[in-house]
Tab-separated table of C-alpha atoms and ligand atoms in Angstrom:
chain	number	residue	atom	x	y	z
F	1	MET	CA	36.474	-127.504	-74.541
F	2	THR	CA	34.784	-130.714	-73.204
F	3	PRO	CA	36.653	-131.910	-70.095
F	4	SER	CA	38.471	-135.230	-70.605
F	5	ARG	CA	37.140	-136.902	-67.291
F	6	ARG	CA	33.729	-136.672	-65.838
F	7	ARG	CA	33.594	-134.164	-63.047
F	8	ILE	CA	32.783	-134.035	-59.399
F	9	LEU	CA	31.971	-130.669	-57.537
F	10	THR	CA	31.404	-130.945	-53.665
F	11	GLY	CA	32.266	-128.698	-50.868
F	12	ILE	CA	32.329	-127.765	-47.083
F	13	ARG	CA	31.751	-124.368	-45.327
F	14	PRO	CA	34.786	-123.100	-43.569
F	15	THR	CA	33.153	-122.957	-40.217
F	16	GLY	CA	35.273	-125.229	-38.100
F	17	PRO	CA	37.444	-128.365	-38.438
F	18	LEU	CA	35.930	-131.522	-39.832
F	19	HIS	CA	34.334	-134.323	-37.921
F	20	LEU	CA	33.498	-137.960	-38.145
F	21	GLY	CA	30.205	-137.169	-39.836
F	22	HIS	CA	31.941	-135.426	-42.733
F	23	TYR	CA	34.294	-138.396	-42.927
F	24	ALA	CA	31.504	-141.100	-43.158
F	25	GLY	CA	28.985	-138.937	-44.964
F	26	ALA	CA	31.284	-137.416	-47.627
F	27	LEU	CA	34.975	-137.458	-47.460
F	28	GLU	CA	35.515	-141.165	-47.622
F	29	ASN	CA	33.629	-141.109	-50.983
F	30	TRP	CA	35.703	-138.251	-52.178
F	31	VAL	CA	38.992	-139.997	-51.504
F	32	ARG	CA	37.674	-143.099	-53.338
F	33	LEU	CA	36.222	-141.153	-56.377
F	34	GLN	CA	39.134	-138.777	-56.952
F	35	LYS	CA	41.057	-141.105	-59.305
F	36	GLU	CA	38.150	-141.704	-61.512
F	37	TYR	CA	36.771	-138.161	-61.792
F	38	GLU	CA	38.269	-134.884	-62.052
F	39	CYS	CA	37.215	-133.218	-58.725
F	40	PHE	CA	36.627	-129.745	-57.622
F	41	PHE	CA	36.671	-129.554	-53.772
F	42	LEU	CA	35.155	-126.338	-52.827
F	43	ILE	CA	35.741	-124.312	-49.474
F	44	ALA	CA	32.406	-122.371	-49.508
F	45	ASP	CA	33.457	-118.987	-47.934
F	46	TYR	CA	30.552	-117.107	-49.472
F	47	GLN	CA	28.193	-119.207	-47.659
F	48	VAL	CA	29.138	-118.377	-44.056
F	49	SER	CA	26.603	-115.485	-43.443
F	50	ASP	CA	25.774	-116.910	-40.046
F	51	TYR	CA	29.335	-116.498	-39.078
F	52	ALA	CA	29.610	-112.793	-40.292
F	53	ASP	CA	30.452	-111.545	-36.887
F	54	ASP	CA	33.331	-114.101	-36.587
F	55	ILE	CA	35.341	-113.760	-39.672
F	56	ASP	CA	38.572	-114.790	-37.821
F	57	ARG	CA	36.962	-118.279	-37.301
F	58	VAL	CA	36.147	-118.351	-41.091
F	59	ARG	CA	39.693	-117.442	-41.809
F	60	ALA	CA	41.330	-119.960	-39.668
F	61	SER	CA	38.666	-122.566	-40.901
F	62	VAL	CA	39.805	-122.263	-44.496
F	63	TRP	CA	43.207	-123.574	-43.428
F	64	GLU	CA	41.709	-126.102	-41.191
F	65	VAL	CA	39.489	-127.670	-43.897
F	66	ALA	CA	42.511	-127.627	-46.363
F	67	LEU	CA	44.534	-129.497	-43.676
F	68	ASP	CA	41.911	-131.951	-43.035
F	69	TRP	CA	41.472	-132.833	-46.612
F	70	LEU	CA	45.109	-133.362	-47.087
F	71	ALA	CA	44.988	-135.458	-43.908
F	72	VAL	CA	42.256	-137.904	-45.067
F	73	GLY	CA	44.127	-138.298	-48.227
F	74	LEU	CA	42.724	-136.038	-50.842
F	75	ASP	CA	45.318	-135.316	-53.523
F	76	PRO	CA	45.748	-131.667	-54.634
F	77	GLU	CA	47.870	-132.763	-57.482
F	78	GLY	CA	45.089	-134.574	-59.303
F	79	SER	CA	42.192	-132.662	-57.800
F	80	HIS	CA	41.389	-128.943	-57.361
F	81	PHE	CA	41.147	-127.318	-53.811
F	82	VAL	CA	39.115	-124.208	-54.632
F	83	ILE	CA	38.440	-121.399	-52.382
F	84	GLU	CA	35.078	-120.002	-53.466
F	85	SER	CA	35.914	-116.541	-53.343
F	86	MET	CA	38.960	-116.921	-55.509
F	87	VAL	CA	36.358	-117.576	-58.141
F	88	PRO	CA	34.048	-114.597	-58.129
F	89	GLN	CA	32.270	-115.948	-61.197
F	90	HIS	CA	30.262	-117.956	-58.630
F	91	ALA	CA	28.538	-114.750	-57.550
F	92	GLU	CA	27.777	-113.750	-61.198
F	93	LEU	CA	26.324	-117.190	-61.897
F	94	MET	CA	24.245	-117.165	-58.905
F	95	VAL	CA	22.615	-113.782	-59.862
F	96	HIS	CA	21.711	-115.322	-63.372
F	97	LEU	CA	20.409	-118.490	-61.896
F	98	SER	CA	18.429	-116.630	-59.197
F	99	TRP	CA	16.138	-115.377	-62.064
F	100	PHE	CA	14.830	-118.745	-62.754
F	101	MET	CA	14.320	-119.799	-59.099
F	102	PRO	CA	10.723	-119.147	-57.850
F	103	LEU	CA	10.747	-117.726	-54.288
F	104	GLY	CA	8.359	-120.352	-53.099
F	105	ARG	CA	10.471	-123.084	-54.319
F	106	LEU	CA	13.307	-121.874	-52.046
F	107	GLN	CA	10.960	-121.290	-49.089
F	108	ARG	CA	9.744	-124.960	-49.331
F	109	ASN	CA	13.313	-126.418	-49.367
F	110	PRO	CA	13.216	-128.568	-46.108
F	111	THR	CA	16.996	-128.435	-45.223
F	112	LEU	CA	16.978	-124.568	-45.671
F	113	LYS	CA	13.651	-124.312	-43.517
F	114	ALA	CA	15.223	-126.408	-40.725
F	115	GLU	CA	18.435	-124.506	-40.706
F	116	MET	CA	16.663	-121.057	-40.858
F	117	ALA	CA	14.498	-122.182	-37.935
F	118	ASP	CA	17.739	-123.113	-35.850
F	119	LEU	CA	19.126	-119.629	-36.687
F	120	ASP	CA	15.987	-117.845	-35.457
F	121	VAL	CA	15.783	-119.961	-32.266
F	122	GLY	CA	19.428	-118.885	-31.669
F	123	LYS	CA	18.057	-115.357	-31.694
F	124	LYS	CA	20.632	-114.465	-34.478
F	125	GLY	CA	18.141	-113.781	-37.107
F	126	VAL	CA	18.431	-115.127	-40.653
F	127	PRO	CA	20.627	-113.045	-42.990
F	128	VAL	CA	19.404	-112.752	-46.554
F	129	GLY	CA	22.817	-114.264	-47.680
F	130	PHE	CA	21.676	-117.453	-45.596
F	131	PHE	CA	18.319	-117.578	-47.383
F	132	ILE	CA	19.914	-117.593	-50.798
F	133	TYR	CA	22.762	-120.016	-50.009
F	134	PRO	CA	21.194	-122.922	-51.780
F	135	VAL	CA	21.089	-120.973	-54.956
F	136	MET	CA	24.830	-120.300	-54.454
F	137	GLN	CA	25.192	-123.912	-54.125
F	138	VAL	CA	23.395	-124.473	-57.358
F	139	ALA	CA	25.871	-122.061	-59.025
F	140	ASN	CA	28.905	-124.000	-57.324
F	141	ILE	CA	27.618	-127.335	-58.751
F	142	LEU	CA	26.824	-125.874	-62.295
F	143	MET	CA	30.011	-123.862	-62.496
F	144	PRO	CA	32.444	-126.857	-63.384
F	145	ARG	CA	29.447	-128.453	-65.172
F	146	ALA	CA	29.827	-131.387	-62.539
F	147	HIS	CA	28.236	-134.873	-63.308
F	148	LEU	CA	28.392	-136.157	-59.649
F	149	VAL	CA	27.929	-134.533	-56.218
F	150	PRO	CA	28.945	-136.792	-53.343
F	151	VAL	CA	27.412	-135.248	-50.077
F	152	GLY	CA	25.531	-136.049	-46.997
F	153	GLU	CA	21.925	-136.624	-46.928
F	154	ASP	CA	20.923	-133.065	-45.748
F	155	GLN	CA	22.162	-131.669	-49.098
F	156	LEU	CA	19.819	-133.811	-51.259
F	157	PRO	CA	17.162	-130.902	-51.786
F	158	HIS	CA	19.870	-128.476	-52.868
F	159	ILE	CA	20.937	-131.059	-55.529
F	160	GLU	CA	17.378	-131.667	-56.675
F	161	MET	CA	17.053	-127.819	-57.123
F	162	THR	CA	20.291	-127.826	-59.220
F	163	ARG	CA	18.819	-130.490	-61.494
F	164	GLU	CA	15.579	-128.480	-62.059
F	165	ILE	CA	17.427	-125.314	-62.730
F	166	ALA	CA	19.827	-127.266	-65.112
F	167	ARG	CA	16.874	-128.689	-67.084
F	168	LYS	CA	15.147	-125.377	-67.376
F	169	PHE	CA	18.117	-123.577	-68.376
F	170	ASN	CA	19.080	-126.193	-71.088
F	171	ARG	CA	15.505	-126.192	-72.372
F	172	ASP	CA	15.127	-122.526	-72.765
F	173	PHE	CA	18.677	-121.489	-73.684
F	174	GLY	CA	20.378	-124.550	-75.257
F	175	GLU	CA	22.358	-127.367	-73.656
F	176	VAL	CA	24.872	-125.824	-71.320
F	177	PHE	CA	24.754	-128.083	-68.134
F	178	PRO	CA	24.869	-131.596	-67.368
F	179	GLU	CA	22.141	-132.764	-64.939
F	180	PRO	CA	24.189	-133.760	-61.843
F	181	GLU	CA	23.668	-136.798	-59.860
F	182	PRO	CA	23.875	-137.002	-56.080
F	183	LEU	CA	25.857	-139.621	-54.207
F	184	VAL	CA	25.218	-140.015	-50.480
F	185	GLY	CA	28.050	-141.662	-48.355
F	186	ARG	CA	28.037	-144.842	-46.175
F	187	VAL	CA	26.455	-143.061	-43.221
F	188	PRO	CA	23.919	-140.589	-44.831
F	189	ARG	CA	23.535	-138.571	-41.562
F	190	LEU	CA	25.686	-139.283	-38.417
F	191	VAL	CA	24.129	-138.373	-35.147
F	192	GLY	CA	26.088	-136.263	-32.787
F	193	THR	CA	27.545	-137.262	-29.577
F	194	ASP	CA	24.405	-135.770	-27.878
F	195	GLY	CA	22.334	-138.538	-29.534
F	196	GLN	CA	19.993	-135.703	-30.752
F	197	ALA	CA	20.959	-133.797	-33.783
F	198	LYS	CA	23.247	-134.378	-36.870
F	199	MET	CA	26.735	-134.158	-35.837
F	200	SER	CA	27.639	-130.675	-36.784
F	201	LYS	CA	30.391	-128.094	-36.253
F	202	SER	CA	27.979	-125.593	-35.228
F	203	LEU	CA	26.265	-127.626	-32.497
F	204	ASP	CA	29.264	-128.647	-30.212
F	205	ASN	CA	28.411	-132.354	-30.653
F	206	ALA	CA	31.241	-133.333	-32.948
F	207	ILE	CA	34.343	-135.653	-32.716
F	208	TYR	CA	36.842	-133.842	-34.933
F	209	LEU	CA	39.335	-135.661	-37.144
F	210	LYS	CA	42.064	-133.548	-35.488
F	211	ASP	CA	40.935	-134.469	-31.872
F	212	ASP	CA	43.717	-136.254	-29.932
F	213	ALA	CA	43.327	-139.829	-28.507
F	214	GLU	CA	42.416	-138.445	-24.887
F	215	THR	CA	39.761	-135.956	-26.426
F	216	VAL	CA	38.078	-138.878	-28.213
F	217	ARG	CA	38.110	-140.857	-25.023
F	218	ARG	CA	36.549	-138.124	-22.996
F	219	LYS	CA	33.864	-137.424	-25.693
F	220	VAL	CA	32.915	-141.100	-26.150
F	221	MET	CA	32.930	-141.788	-22.462
F	222	GLY	CA	30.441	-138.772	-22.013
F	223	MET	CA	28.101	-139.978	-24.863
F	224	TYR	CA	24.322	-140.827	-24.197
F	225	THR	CA	23.562	-144.540	-24.392
F	226	ASP	CA	20.265	-146.316	-23.685
F	227	PRO	CA	18.323	-143.943	-21.168
F	228	THR	CA	16.133	-146.797	-20.077
F	229	ARG	CA	19.002	-148.839	-18.789
F	230	LEU	CA	20.368	-148.060	-15.221
F	231	ARG	CA	22.584	-151.005	-14.462
F	232	ALA	CA	24.834	-153.189	-16.570
F	233	THR	CA	22.600	-156.172	-15.819
F	234	ASP	CA	19.444	-154.392	-17.309
F	235	PRO	CA	18.627	-155.548	-20.924
F	236	GLY	CA	19.674	-152.676	-23.142
F	237	HIS	CA	18.535	-151.299	-26.514
F	238	VAL	CA	20.872	-151.186	-29.439
F	239	GLU	CA	18.518	-149.464	-31.898
F	240	GLY	CA	18.782	-145.711	-31.713
F	241	ASN	CA	21.618	-146.003	-29.415
F	242	PRO	CA	24.418	-143.617	-30.683
F	243	VAL	CA	27.219	-145.683	-29.246
F	244	PHE	CA	26.184	-148.609	-31.272
F	245	MET	CA	25.531	-146.396	-34.333
F	246	TYR	CA	29.240	-145.329	-34.103
F	247	HIS	CA	30.341	-148.958	-33.599
F	248	ASP	CA	28.429	-149.839	-36.830
F	249	ALA	CA	30.002	-146.781	-38.522
F	250	PHE	CA	33.582	-146.889	-37.295
F	251	ASN	CA	34.412	-150.289	-35.834
F	252	PRO	CA	35.678	-152.623	-38.663
F	253	ASP	CA	35.734	-155.673	-36.441
F	254	ALA	CA	32.079	-156.848	-37.203
F	255	ALA	CA	32.396	-159.960	-34.882
F	256	GLU	CA	33.334	-157.780	-32.000
F	257	VAL	CA	30.372	-155.364	-32.728
F	258	ALA	CA	28.006	-158.339	-33.074
F	259	GLY	CA	29.269	-159.878	-29.649
F	260	LEU	CA	28.751	-156.390	-27.806
F	261	LYS	CA	25.297	-156.139	-29.209
F	262	GLU	CA	24.305	-159.561	-28.238
F	263	ARG	CA	25.481	-159.009	-24.581
F	264	TYR	CA	24.158	-155.532	-24.233
F	265	VAL	CA	20.529	-156.783	-25.195
F	266	ARG	CA	21.058	-159.576	-22.585
F	267	GLY	CA	22.342	-157.110	-19.877
F	268	ALA	CA	25.708	-158.741	-19.930
F	269	VAL	CA	27.911	-156.031	-20.540
F	270	GLY	CA	28.462	-152.540	-19.145
F	271	ASP	CA	28.517	-149.263	-21.026
F	272	VAL	CA	32.164	-148.727	-20.173
F	273	GLU	CA	33.424	-151.700	-22.064
F	274	VAL	CA	31.249	-150.819	-25.100
F	275	LYS	CA	32.598	-147.350	-25.061
F	276	THR	CA	36.189	-148.378	-24.450
F	277	LYS	CA	36.104	-150.542	-27.480
F	278	LEU	CA	34.560	-147.791	-29.531
F	279	VAL	CA	37.324	-145.278	-28.277
F	280	ALA	CA	39.968	-147.924	-29.591
F	281	ALA	CA	38.229	-148.203	-33.031
F	282	ILE	CA	37.949	-144.405	-33.538
F	283	ASN	CA	41.498	-143.766	-32.540
F	284	ASN	CA	42.677	-146.472	-34.925
F	285	LEU	CA	40.850	-144.855	-37.725
F	286	LEU	CA	42.217	-141.498	-36.807
F	287	ASP	CA	45.751	-142.268	-36.166
F	288	PRO	CA	46.963	-142.182	-39.688
F	289	ILE	CA	44.853	-139.046	-40.397
F	290	ARG	CA	46.493	-137.367	-37.475
F	291	GLU	CA	49.949	-138.289	-38.784
F	292	ARG	CA	49.385	-136.826	-42.038
F	293	ARG	CA	47.697	-133.739	-40.654
F	294	ALA	CA	50.822	-133.084	-38.427
F	295	TYR	CA	53.024	-133.463	-41.582
F	296	PHE	CA	51.131	-130.754	-43.467
F	297	GLU	CA	50.764	-128.553	-40.357
F	298	ALA	CA	54.685	-128.392	-40.237
F	299	ARG	CA	54.523	-127.419	-43.855
F	300	PRO	CA	52.247	-124.554	-44.439
F	301	GLN	CA	53.742	-123.641	-47.821
F	302	LEU	CA	52.476	-126.990	-49.282
F	303	VAL	CA	48.859	-126.096	-48.219
F	304	LYS	CA	49.249	-122.706	-49.679
F	305	ASP	CA	50.491	-124.047	-52.953
F	306	ALA	CA	47.437	-126.500	-53.067
F	307	LEU	CA	44.943	-123.659	-52.490
F	308	ALA	CA	46.774	-121.449	-55.232
F	309	LYS	CA	46.792	-124.141	-57.688
F	310	GLY	CA	43.244	-125.209	-57.121
F	311	GLY	CA	41.983	-121.658	-57.149
F	312	LYS	CA	43.443	-121.129	-60.523
F	313	ALA	CA	41.975	-124.316	-61.886
F	314	GLY	CA	38.641	-123.285	-60.452
F	315	PHE	CA	38.911	-119.961	-62.067
F	316	ASP	CA	39.777	-121.265	-65.494
F	317	ALA	CA	36.856	-123.650	-65.553
F	318	ALA	CA	34.574	-120.899	-64.199
F	319	GLU	CA	35.628	-118.576	-67.189
F	320	GLU	CA	34.667	-121.175	-69.771
F	321	THR	CA	31.288	-121.706	-68.167
F	322	ILE	CA	30.450	-117.961	-67.515
F	323	SER	CA	31.076	-117.162	-71.161
F	324	ALA	CA	28.926	-120.057	-72.337
F	325	VAL	CA	26.142	-118.790	-69.964
F	326	ARG	CA	26.442	-115.171	-71.350
F	327	LYS	CA	26.222	-116.376	-74.791
F	328	ALA	CA	23.322	-118.735	-74.186
F	329	LEU	CA	21.529	-115.870	-72.445
F	330	ARG	CA	22.491	-113.648	-75.276
F	331	LEU	CA	24.090	-111.272	-72.794
F	332	ASP	CA	27.500	-111.056	-74.858
F	333	TYR	CA	26.182	-107.525	-75.916
F	334	LEU	CA	29.423	-106.275	-77.715
F	335	ASP	CA	29.992	-109.669	-79.508
F	336	ARG	CA	26.458	-109.382	-80.772
F	337	GLY	CA	26.425	-105.705	-81.455
F	338	MET	CA	23.556	-103.312	-81.605
F	339	PRO	CA	20.291	-105.094	-82.383
F	340	GLU	CA	18.183	-104.024	-85.495
F	341	ALA	CA	15.381	-101.529	-84.411
F	342	ARG	CA	12.238	-103.669	-83.384
P	1	LIG	P1	27.851	-126.357	-40.451
P	1	LIG	O1	27.374	-126.884	-38.889
P	1	LIG	O2	28.636	-125.223	-40.235
P	1	LIG	O3	26.677	-126.255	-41.353
P	1	LIG	P2	28.393	-129.033	-41.079
P	1	LIG	O4	29.001	-129.938	-39.982
P	1	LIG	O5	26.954	-129.241	-41.389
P	1	LIG	O6	28.693	-127.674	-40.693
P	1	LIG	P3	28.746	-128.631	-43.876
P	1	LIG	O7	30.017	-127.761	-44.264
P	1	LIG	O8	27.585	-127.952	-43.974
P	1	LIG	O9	29.254	-129.116	-42.438
P	1	LIG	O10	28.697	-130.024	-44.684
P	1	LIG	C1	29.773	-130.488	-45.540
P	1	LIG	C2	29.431	-131.901	-46.014
P	1	LIG	O11	29.536	-132.878	-44.963
P	1	LIG	C3	28.007	-131.941	-46.747
P	1	LIG	O12	28.086	-132.823	-47.818
P	1	LIG	C4	27.271	-132.615	-45.508
P	1	LIG	O13	26.194	-133.159	-46.072
P	1	LIG	C5	28.185	-133.434	-44.876
P	1	LIG	N1	27.875	-133.746	-43.477
P	1	LIG	C6	27.856	-132.821	-42.505
P	1	LIG	N2	27.658	-133.252	-41.382
P	1	LIG	C7	27.221	-134.540	-41.543
P	1	LIG	C8	26.823	-135.622	-40.733
P	1	LIG	N3	26.532	-135.502	-39.497
P	1	LIG	N4	26.665	-136.802	-41.344
P	1	LIG	C9	26.765	-137.112	-42.672
P	1	LIG	N5	27.186	-136.108	-43.567
P	1	LIG	C10	27.511	-134.855	-43.023
P	2	LIG	MG1	25.697	-127.789	-42.631
């Protein structure tokens, strides 16, 4: 059966609540595209090997992610919220695809390399499950035979691997998979409040969508700005200054942002004013999201229904793909019967 609408597959690991980086890098696009595409939004709970000693956090985060999705306006009626492990066919497809992924290709994946280095530095060591997570992600994308994958910039190497495997599979075993296109959000890689690394749930440098107004204020007021500037009357730098990056990303009042930048460079505005205006802009963005989150938090059955319905849709789509894959690989043994003696 060919799906009537083109498909999107994208996902998030259940390792914590979602933050502004997810919003500007990915979620905004998802909300916009969900009317045009049939969307599979995945909660990737097979890909949390670095949290294997904290399953309680994973369990709680599955619900956090679902709540955040509902809060930003993803619609579980038209789209599918899929918990990865409710579709164990993902694991089967990963095994088959891993046959066609050279070890060296995986070792050279720059995102994986950087993340593995971080795990090692943290003295956690790298679980085998972590090393193979990009192959799992390839299986996630190919499973519903997605055409488009809206993600943050760090995911691009994984999508390139997906395209290579899809091409190879189609060439060697017959056309089964579309070659998916990536789509990076408005802010490809939002920096964290530390001004150093990518904003990430794992690095304690995030402003969460569910943070209350006071928490947002505290986090923004504590942000690094221009380290070369000691007094408000010193000329400041706007480029590379995380507070101005956030203004660009989240303050819709372009004239206000331009005015602040102009005064900052001249040394005519203090950090406190720049930050106070940023707090207001972020809280304006988050207010309706907080309101919708509270609505669903008070109605857990609605969240559960969304996850049950989405899991079933994911499972049904996976059955079709997995049987096509077994046929293409000629692993449908009983249907084919015993081969002639060779
Ligand atoms: P973790 O630290 O547990 O890996 P994470 O914050 O990196 O969490 P993921 O679940 O790995 O979140 O990523 C989900 C999606 O959000 C991906 O498409 C990713 O590219 C995007 N994303 C995550 N952080 C950012 C960011 N700071 N800027 C832009 N996009 C981001
Ligand atoms: Mg990540």
